[in-house]
Short mmCIF file of C-alpha atoms in Angstrom, two decimals:
data_model
loop_
_atom_site.label_atom_id
_atom_site.label_comp_id
_atom_site.label_asym_id
_atom_site.label_seq_id
_atom_site.Cartn_x
_atom_site.Cartn_y
_atom_site.Cartn_z
CA MET A 17 -0.98 8.25 -4.71
CA VAL A 18 -3.66 6.49 -3.27
CA TRP A 19 -8.26 6.33 -4.17
CA LYS A 20 -11.78 6.42 -3.50
CA GLU A 21 -14.81 6.01 -5.64
CA LEU A 22 -16.81 9.10 -6.43
CA ASP A 23 -20.02 8.05 -5.19
CA ARG A 24 -22.94 9.96 -3.62
CA GLN A 25 -26.06 8.11 -4.69
CA ALA A 26 -27.60 5.18 -2.74
CA CYS A 27 -27.72 2.80 -5.48
CA CYS A 28 -24.14 3.43 -6.12
CA LYS A 29 -23.15 2.94 -2.41
CA LYS A 30 -24.53 -0.55 -2.85
CA VAL A 31 -22.16 -1.29 -5.69
CA LEU A 32 -19.24 0.33 -3.96
CA THR A 33 -19.88 -1.49 -0.76
CA ASN A 34 -20.25 -4.92 -2.74
CA LEU A 35 -16.78 -3.88 -4.58
CA TYR A 36 -15.09 -3.14 -1.26
CA LYS A 37 -16.17 -6.34 0.34
CA LYS A 38 -14.86 -8.39 -2.69
CA HIS A 39 -11.49 -6.75 -2.92
CA MET A 40 -10.77 -6.24 0.67
CA THR A 41 -8.73 -9.09 2.03
CA LYS A 42 -6.81 -8.79 5.18
CA PRO A 43 -3.37 -7.49 4.10
CA GLN A 44 -0.19 -9.66 4.73
CA GLU A 45 3.25 -8.71 5.76
CA TYR A 46 5.63 -9.27 2.65
CA THR A 47 9.15 -9.30 2.76
CA ALA A 48 10.88 -8.77 -0.85
CA ILE A 49 14.39 -8.50 -2.54
CA PHE A 50 15.23 -5.54 -4.38
CA GLU A 51 16.40 -6.81 -7.69
CA ASN A 52 16.40 -4.02 -10.40
CA LYS A 53 16.11 -0.44 -10.89
CA GLU A 54 15.80 1.63 -13.80
CA ILE A 55 16.20 5.47 -13.88
CA TYR A 56 13.99 6.93 -16.63
CA ASN A 57 14.57 10.14 -15.93
CA GLU A 58 15.01 13.40 -13.49
CA LYS A 59 11.35 12.63 -12.24
CA PHE A 60 10.57 8.80 -12.51
CA GLU A 61 12.52 5.62 -11.12
CA HIS A 62 11.11 2.17 -11.77
CA TYR A 63 11.96 -0.63 -8.93
CA HIS A 64 11.71 -4.36 -9.18
CA PHE A 65 11.31 -6.45 -6.17
CA GLU A 66 11.21 -10.24 -5.96
CA LEU A 67 9.07 -11.83 -3.34
CA LYS A 68 10.78 -13.77 -0.63
CA LYS A 69 8.11 -14.23 2.01
CA PRO A 70 5.40 -15.25 1.33
CA PHE A 71 6.66 -15.97 -2.37
CA GLN A 72 3.47 -15.30 -3.82
CA LEU A 73 1.25 -12.12 -4.30
CA ASP A 74 -2.35 -12.40 -5.87
CA PHE A 75 -3.19 -8.60 -6.40
CA LYS A 76 -5.60 -6.67 -8.57
CA ALA A 77 -4.51 -4.46 -10.96
CA GLY A 78 -4.72 -0.80 -9.42
CA GLN A 79 -3.98 -1.95 -5.81
CA PHE A 80 -1.00 -0.73 -3.72
CA VAL A 81 1.46 -1.85 -1.11
CA SER A 82 2.28 0.03 2.11
CA VAL A 83 6.11 -0.23 2.41
CA LEU A 84 7.78 0.25 5.79
CA VAL A 85 10.42 2.87 5.47
CA ASN A 86 12.03 3.36 8.79
CA GLU A 87 12.38 1.76 12.03
CA GLN A 88 10.24 3.83 13.44
CA GLY A 89 7.15 2.47 11.88
CA MET A 90 6.71 5.00 9.27
CA ARG A 91 4.98 3.47 6.01
CA ARG A 92 4.32 4.83 2.44
CA ALA A 93 2.05 3.79 -0.04
CA TYR A 94 2.83 3.17 -3.51
CA SER A 95 0.83 1.54 -6.50
CA ILE A 96 2.00 -1.47 -8.15
CA CYS A 97 2.49 -0.66 -11.71
CA SER A 98 3.32 -4.31 -12.75
CA ASP A 99 1.36 -7.20 -14.61
CA PRO A 100 -0.88 -8.76 -11.68
CA ASP A 101 -0.25 -11.82 -13.78
CA ILE A 102 3.24 -11.76 -12.43
CA ASN A 103 2.56 -12.93 -8.84
CA HIS A 104 6.10 -13.64 -7.73
CA GLY A 105 7.21 -9.99 -7.67
CA ILE A 106 6.19 -6.17 -7.73
CA GLU A 107 7.35 -3.37 -9.73
CA ILE A 108 6.81 0.47 -8.40
CA LEU A 109 7.01 3.63 -10.41
CA LEU A 110 8.59 6.28 -8.11
CA ASP A 111 8.18 9.80 -8.46
CA ILE A 112 11.47 10.97 -7.26
CA ALA A 113 10.69 14.91 -7.09
CA PRO A 114 9.52 15.11 -3.59
CA GLN A 115 12.55 13.88 -2.12
CA GLY A 116 10.53 12.67 0.91
CA ILE A 117 11.27 9.92 3.42
CA GLY A 118 10.04 7.36 0.81
CA VAL A 119 12.08 8.53 -2.02
CA LYS A 120 14.98 8.67 0.16
CA TYR A 121 14.45 5.12 1.56
CA PHE A 122 14.17 3.62 -2.06
CA GLN A 123 17.01 5.46 -3.47
CA ASN A 124 19.02 4.20 -0.57
CA LEU A 125 18.31 0.47 -1.29
CA LYS A 126 21.23 -1.80 -2.50
CA PHE A 127 20.75 -4.65 -4.64
CA GLY A 128 19.66 -7.68 -2.75
CA ASP A 129 18.40 -5.43 0.18
CA GLU A 130 14.85 -6.82 1.90
CA ILE A 131 12.22 -4.60 2.25
CA LYS A 132 8.95 -5.04 4.18
CA PHE A 133 5.24 -4.02 3.10
CA LEU A 134 1.78 -4.83 3.72
CA ALA A 135 -0.35 -5.84 0.46
CA PRO A 136 -2.61 -5.99 -1.08
CA MET A 137 -4.44 -2.75 -0.47
CA GLY A 138 -6.90 -0.42 -1.86
CA ARG A 139 -10.10 -0.94 -3.91
CA PHE A 140 -9.25 1.11 -7.03
CA VAL A 141 -9.64 -1.65 -9.40
CA ILE A 142 -11.89 -2.28 -12.54
CA ASN A 143 -15.31 -3.00 -11.74
CA ASP A 144 -16.12 -6.18 -13.47
CA GLU A 145 -19.58 -6.10 -12.06
CA VAL A 146 -20.86 -3.28 -14.32
CA ASN A 147 -20.86 -3.95 -17.88
CA HIS A 148 -19.32 -0.88 -19.19
CA LYS A 149 -19.11 -0.45 -22.75
CA SER A 150 -15.73 1.04 -22.73
CA LEU A 151 -12.93 2.27 -20.27
CA THR A 152 -11.35 5.79 -19.71
CA LEU A 153 -8.30 5.86 -17.64
CA ILE A 154 -6.80 9.04 -16.46
CA GLY A 155 -3.78 9.86 -14.66
CA THR A 156 -1.37 12.61 -13.98
CA GLY A 157 2.16 12.23 -12.83
CA SER A 158 2.74 8.92 -11.02
CA GLY A 159 -0.80 8.28 -11.26
CA ILE A 160 -0.05 6.49 -14.40
CA ALA A 161 1.45 3.62 -12.16
CA PRO A 162 -1.91 1.74 -11.35
CA LEU A 163 -3.32 2.66 -14.98
CA HIS A 164 -0.25 0.89 -16.29
CA SER A 165 -1.01 -2.35 -14.46
CA MET A 166 -4.88 -1.99 -15.48
CA VAL A 167 -4.16 -1.66 -19.00
CA VAL A 168 -1.57 -4.57 -19.38
CA ASP A 169 -4.37 -6.72 -17.38
CA GLN A 170 -7.25 -5.72 -19.32
CA LEU A 171 -5.54 -6.09 -22.81
CA LYS A 172 -3.23 -9.02 -22.30
CA ASN A 173 -4.67 -10.92 -19.50
CA LYS A 174 -8.32 -10.59 -19.90
CA ASN A 175 -8.36 -10.09 -23.70
CA ASP A 176 -10.71 -7.26 -23.32
CA LYS A 177 -12.07 -5.96 -26.77
CA ARG A 178 -13.90 -2.93 -25.22
CA PRO A 179 -12.60 0.47 -26.24
CA ILE A 180 -10.07 1.45 -23.71
CA VAL A 181 -8.54 5.03 -23.75
CA LEU A 182 -5.39 6.12 -21.57
CA TYR A 183 -5.03 9.73 -21.01
CA TRP A 184 -1.72 10.70 -19.02
CA GLY A 185 -1.17 14.51 -17.83
CA LEU A 186 2.44 15.63 -17.44
CA ARG A 187 4.26 18.84 -17.83
CA HIS A 188 7.24 18.01 -19.92
CA ALA A 189 7.93 15.68 -22.78
CA ARG A 190 11.15 14.62 -20.94
CA HIS A 191 9.31 13.22 -17.95
CA LEU A 192 7.23 10.56 -20.24
CA VAL A 193 7.88 6.83 -19.84
CA TRP A 194 6.65 3.85 -21.18
CA GLN A 195 5.62 5.96 -24.17
CA ASP A 196 6.99 3.12 -26.65
CA GLU A 197 5.38 0.49 -24.94
CA PHE A 198 2.08 2.23 -24.84
CA THR A 199 2.61 3.14 -28.54
CA ARG A 200 3.12 -0.45 -29.17
CA TRP A 201 0.22 -1.70 -27.47
CA SER A 202 -2.07 0.60 -29.33
CA LYS A 203 -0.75 -0.86 -32.60
CA LYS A 204 -1.19 -4.47 -31.27
CA PHE A 205 -4.48 -3.85 -29.57
CA THR A 206 -6.44 -1.66 -31.82
CA ASN A 207 -8.94 -1.11 -29.16
CA PHE A 208 -6.47 0.74 -27.19
CA SER A 209 -5.43 4.27 -27.55
CA PHE A 210 -3.04 6.59 -25.69
CA HIS A 211 -3.11 10.37 -25.09
CA PRO A 212 -0.26 11.65 -23.59
CA THR A 213 -0.95 15.36 -22.72
CA LEU A 214 1.59 18.06 -21.55
CA SER A 215 0.80 21.05 -19.66
CA LYS A 216 4.16 22.70 -20.69
CA PRO A 217 4.99 21.16 -24.02
CA GLU A 218 8.46 21.54 -25.40
CA LYS A 219 8.44 23.21 -28.96
CA GLY A 220 7.47 21.05 -31.53
CA TRP A 221 5.29 18.53 -29.48
CA PRO A 222 2.62 17.39 -31.89
CA LEU A 223 0.18 15.74 -29.24
CA CYS A 224 -2.21 16.91 -26.70
CA ARG A 225 -1.51 20.20 -24.68
CA GLY A 226 -2.72 21.42 -21.73
CA ARG A 227 -4.33 19.51 -18.89
CA VAL A 228 -6.30 16.39 -19.27
CA THR A 229 -9.41 18.23 -18.51
CA ASP A 230 -8.77 20.27 -21.62
CA CYS A 231 -8.67 16.87 -23.75
CA LEU A 232 -11.78 16.06 -21.88
CA SER A 233 -13.56 18.85 -22.52
CA VAL A 234 -13.26 18.67 -26.16
CA HIS A 235 -12.48 14.88 -27.10
CA ASP A 236 -15.58 12.73 -27.88
CA LEU A 237 -16.27 10.46 -24.98
CA LEU A 238 -16.67 7.04 -25.28
CA GLU A 239 -20.13 5.28 -25.12
CA SER A 240 -21.19 4.39 -21.74
CA ALA A 241 -17.48 4.33 -20.25
CA GLY A 242 -16.40 3.44 -16.79
CA TYR A 243 -14.10 6.27 -15.86
CA TYR A 244 -10.82 5.66 -13.69
CA LEU A 245 -9.07 8.65 -12.41
CA CYS A 246 -5.68 8.67 -10.46
CA GLY A 247 -3.82 11.77 -9.46
CA SER A 248 -4.27 14.75 -6.95
CA ARG A 249 -7.33 15.72 -5.22
CA ALA A 250 -7.36 18.88 -7.49
CA MET A 251 -7.10 17.02 -10.66
CA ILE A 252 -9.83 14.38 -9.46
CA GLU A 253 -12.25 17.11 -8.72
CA ASP A 254 -11.59 19.00 -11.88
CA CYS A 255 -11.99 15.61 -14.04
CA LYS A 256 -15.15 14.96 -12.12
CA LYS A 257 -16.63 18.45 -12.75
CA ILE A 258 -15.70 18.08 -16.63
CA LEU A 259 -17.14 14.66 -16.98
CA LEU A 260 -20.42 15.30 -15.00
CA GLU A 261 -20.89 18.86 -17.31
CA ARG A 262 -20.66 16.46 -20.06
CA GLY A 263 -23.18 14.03 -18.97
CA VAL A 264 -21.25 11.10 -17.22
CA SER A 265 -23.11 9.40 -14.43
CA GLU A 266 -21.50 9.92 -11.30
CA LYS A 267 -21.71 6.11 -10.61
CA ASN A 268 -19.44 5.54 -13.46
CA ILE A 269 -16.51 7.42 -11.93
CA TYR A 270 -13.94 5.67 -9.98
CA HIS A 271 -10.82 7.25 -8.52
CA GLU A 272 -7.79 7.07 -6.50
CA GLN A 273 -6.24 9.92 -4.83
CA PHE A 274 -2.60 10.91 -4.54
CA PHE A 275 -1.96 13.65 -2.15
CA MET B 15 -8.91 19.11 19.79
CA ASN B 16 -9.64 19.44 16.15
CA ASN B 17 -13.39 19.21 15.61
CA ASN B 18 -12.80 17.14 12.48
CA HIS B 19 -11.63 14.41 14.58
CA ASN B 20 -13.96 11.62 14.95
CA LYS B 21 -13.45 10.42 18.86
CA THR B 22 -15.32 7.88 20.85
CA ASN B 23 -14.95 6.71 24.41
CA SER B 24 -13.66 3.69 25.94
CA LYS B 25 -12.74 2.26 29.57
CA ASN B 26 -10.53 -0.74 28.21
CA SER B 27 -8.35 0.10 25.31
CA ASN B 28 -5.06 1.30 25.80
CA TYR B 29 -5.23 3.28 22.41
CA LEU B 30 -7.96 5.75 21.54
CA VAL B 31 -8.55 5.92 17.93
CA GLU B 32 -9.33 9.30 16.12
CA VAL B 33 -9.91 9.86 12.44
CA ASP B 34 -9.34 13.29 10.84
CA ARG B 35 -12.28 13.46 8.06
CA SER B 36 -10.51 16.30 6.28
CA LYS B 37 -7.62 13.98 5.62
CA CYS B 38 -9.12 10.72 5.03
CA ILE B 39 -9.08 9.78 1.10
CA GLY B 40 -11.32 6.80 1.77
CA ALA B 41 -8.65 4.22 0.83
CA ALA B 42 -9.74 1.91 3.34
CA THR B 43 -6.44 0.66 4.64
CA CYS B 44 -7.61 0.88 8.20
CA VAL B 45 -10.87 -1.26 7.46
CA ALA B 46 -8.75 -4.10 6.06
CA LEU B 47 -6.36 -3.93 8.85
CA ALA B 48 -8.67 -3.22 11.94
CA PRO B 49 -12.19 -3.93 10.60
CA LYS B 50 -13.48 -4.28 14.03
CA THR B 51 -12.49 -0.30 14.88
CA PHE B 52 -13.13 1.28 11.42
CA LYS B 53 -15.51 1.44 8.79
CA LEU B 54 -16.27 3.64 6.11
CA ASP B 55 -19.15 5.94 6.46
CA GLN B 56 -21.95 6.92 3.37
CA ASP B 57 -19.33 9.51 2.09
CA GLN B 58 -16.70 6.91 1.82
CA ILE B 59 -14.77 8.23 4.69
CA ALA B 60 -13.61 6.16 7.66
CA GLU B 61 -15.13 6.37 10.81
CA VAL B 62 -14.50 4.70 14.18
CA ILE B 63 -17.15 2.15 15.09
CA SER B 64 -15.48 0.80 18.40
CA GLN B 65 -12.42 1.36 20.59
CA GLU B 66 -12.60 -2.23 22.18
CA ASN B 67 -12.75 -4.76 19.44
CA ASP B 68 -9.24 -4.97 17.59
CA ASN B 69 -5.96 -5.15 19.50
CA ASN B 70 -3.56 -2.24 19.97
CA GLN B 71 -1.14 -3.64 17.53
CA ASP B 72 -3.77 -3.68 14.68
CA LYS B 73 -4.71 -0.15 15.48
CA LEU B 74 -1.19 1.05 15.38
CA LEU B 75 -0.80 -0.75 11.98
CA ALA B 76 -3.66 0.73 10.88
CA ALA B 77 -2.49 4.22 11.68
CA GLN B 78 0.72 3.55 10.20
CA SER B 79 -0.39 2.59 6.95
CA CYS B 80 -3.12 5.20 6.57
CA PRO B 81 -1.74 6.75 3.12
CA SER B 82 -2.94 10.11 4.13
CA SER B 83 -1.92 10.07 7.87
CA ALA B 84 -5.57 10.74 8.88
CA ILE B 85 -5.11 8.49 12.27
CA ARG B 86 -4.16 9.34 15.35
CA LEU B 87 -3.55 6.94 18.30
CA ILE B 88 -3.57 8.41 21.97
CA ASP B 89 -2.66 6.18 24.92
CA ARG B 90 -5.57 6.26 27.09
CA ARG B 91 -3.56 6.08 30.33
CA THR B 92 -0.51 8.41 29.84
CA LYS B 93 -2.43 10.86 27.40
CA LYS B 94 0.66 10.64 25.12
CA VAL B 95 0.16 10.52 20.99
CA VAL B 96 1.36 6.77 20.12
CA TRP B 97 1.08 7.72 16.61
CA PRO B 98 2.00 9.73 14.57
CA LYS B 99 5.38 10.08 16.27
CA SER B 100 6.32 13.46 17.03
CA SER B 101 9.69 14.42 14.91
#
């Protein structure tokens, strides 16, 4: 998980520094109760936690939490996928495929168990200080989590009327989650469009095939967009390369890197 | 010592802090948790600005919270690595 802005120009650095200062409040330690879990498929599980102490968390869409996953002090970072308007709890989309210490910790939780985490963290948030005419959100795998929070925040909470397009790259259709929700939003909010993109599509898959970079190479890019990327280092480098080649300014590209 | 580690000297702090630039992804959790020890440089990579001005607990929390495990702590007196824990 986790994210930085692609920024090498002096003018951009000032914007970045301002963003950083604006969103970096000192994280607090929270205790929360494990309330619910949805097992979507063999890859993704969705965890719901209700805050216990403090009982309220004000976070920005795109931020993450640092969860204490063992008594030795090991922590793992997870993007919050839920609506920032709901400040009495957090939701996390977990990619269970790695089966590392964090995944095992979550999967061993019993309803009612307490977890401890530091929050809010991160600066991968929509930059409201720049008046982009549109937003393009690009994620792969569990990189969809912060983008889900961003989409609901922009559409529902901020009533953002700018064109917003979401690309989500996965291997298989059977791993897709929230597809009904994204489809429903695209009908309700006509400025929103969703492009699930599969690198190993099953026979008959009617939508985008290949990697998200393939889509970015051929699709019309939105005018004066801000680009928000979330995924692996390789995905971010590849997307950035395509976007720069197509004339997107580096200062309009923001990212959060998973590793 | 890995040349990628950013290291400064100090006489007063128990924990010596090092940042592995090759691992840092610029999430800035360290800056949020120990702002007197870390800052982001021009490339948005964490660097150590002081070994003295945050307490050991904040330094430890910053190291433990780093999402890319780019921070290492060494006890200056014992020379032992405090974080990450050896498995």
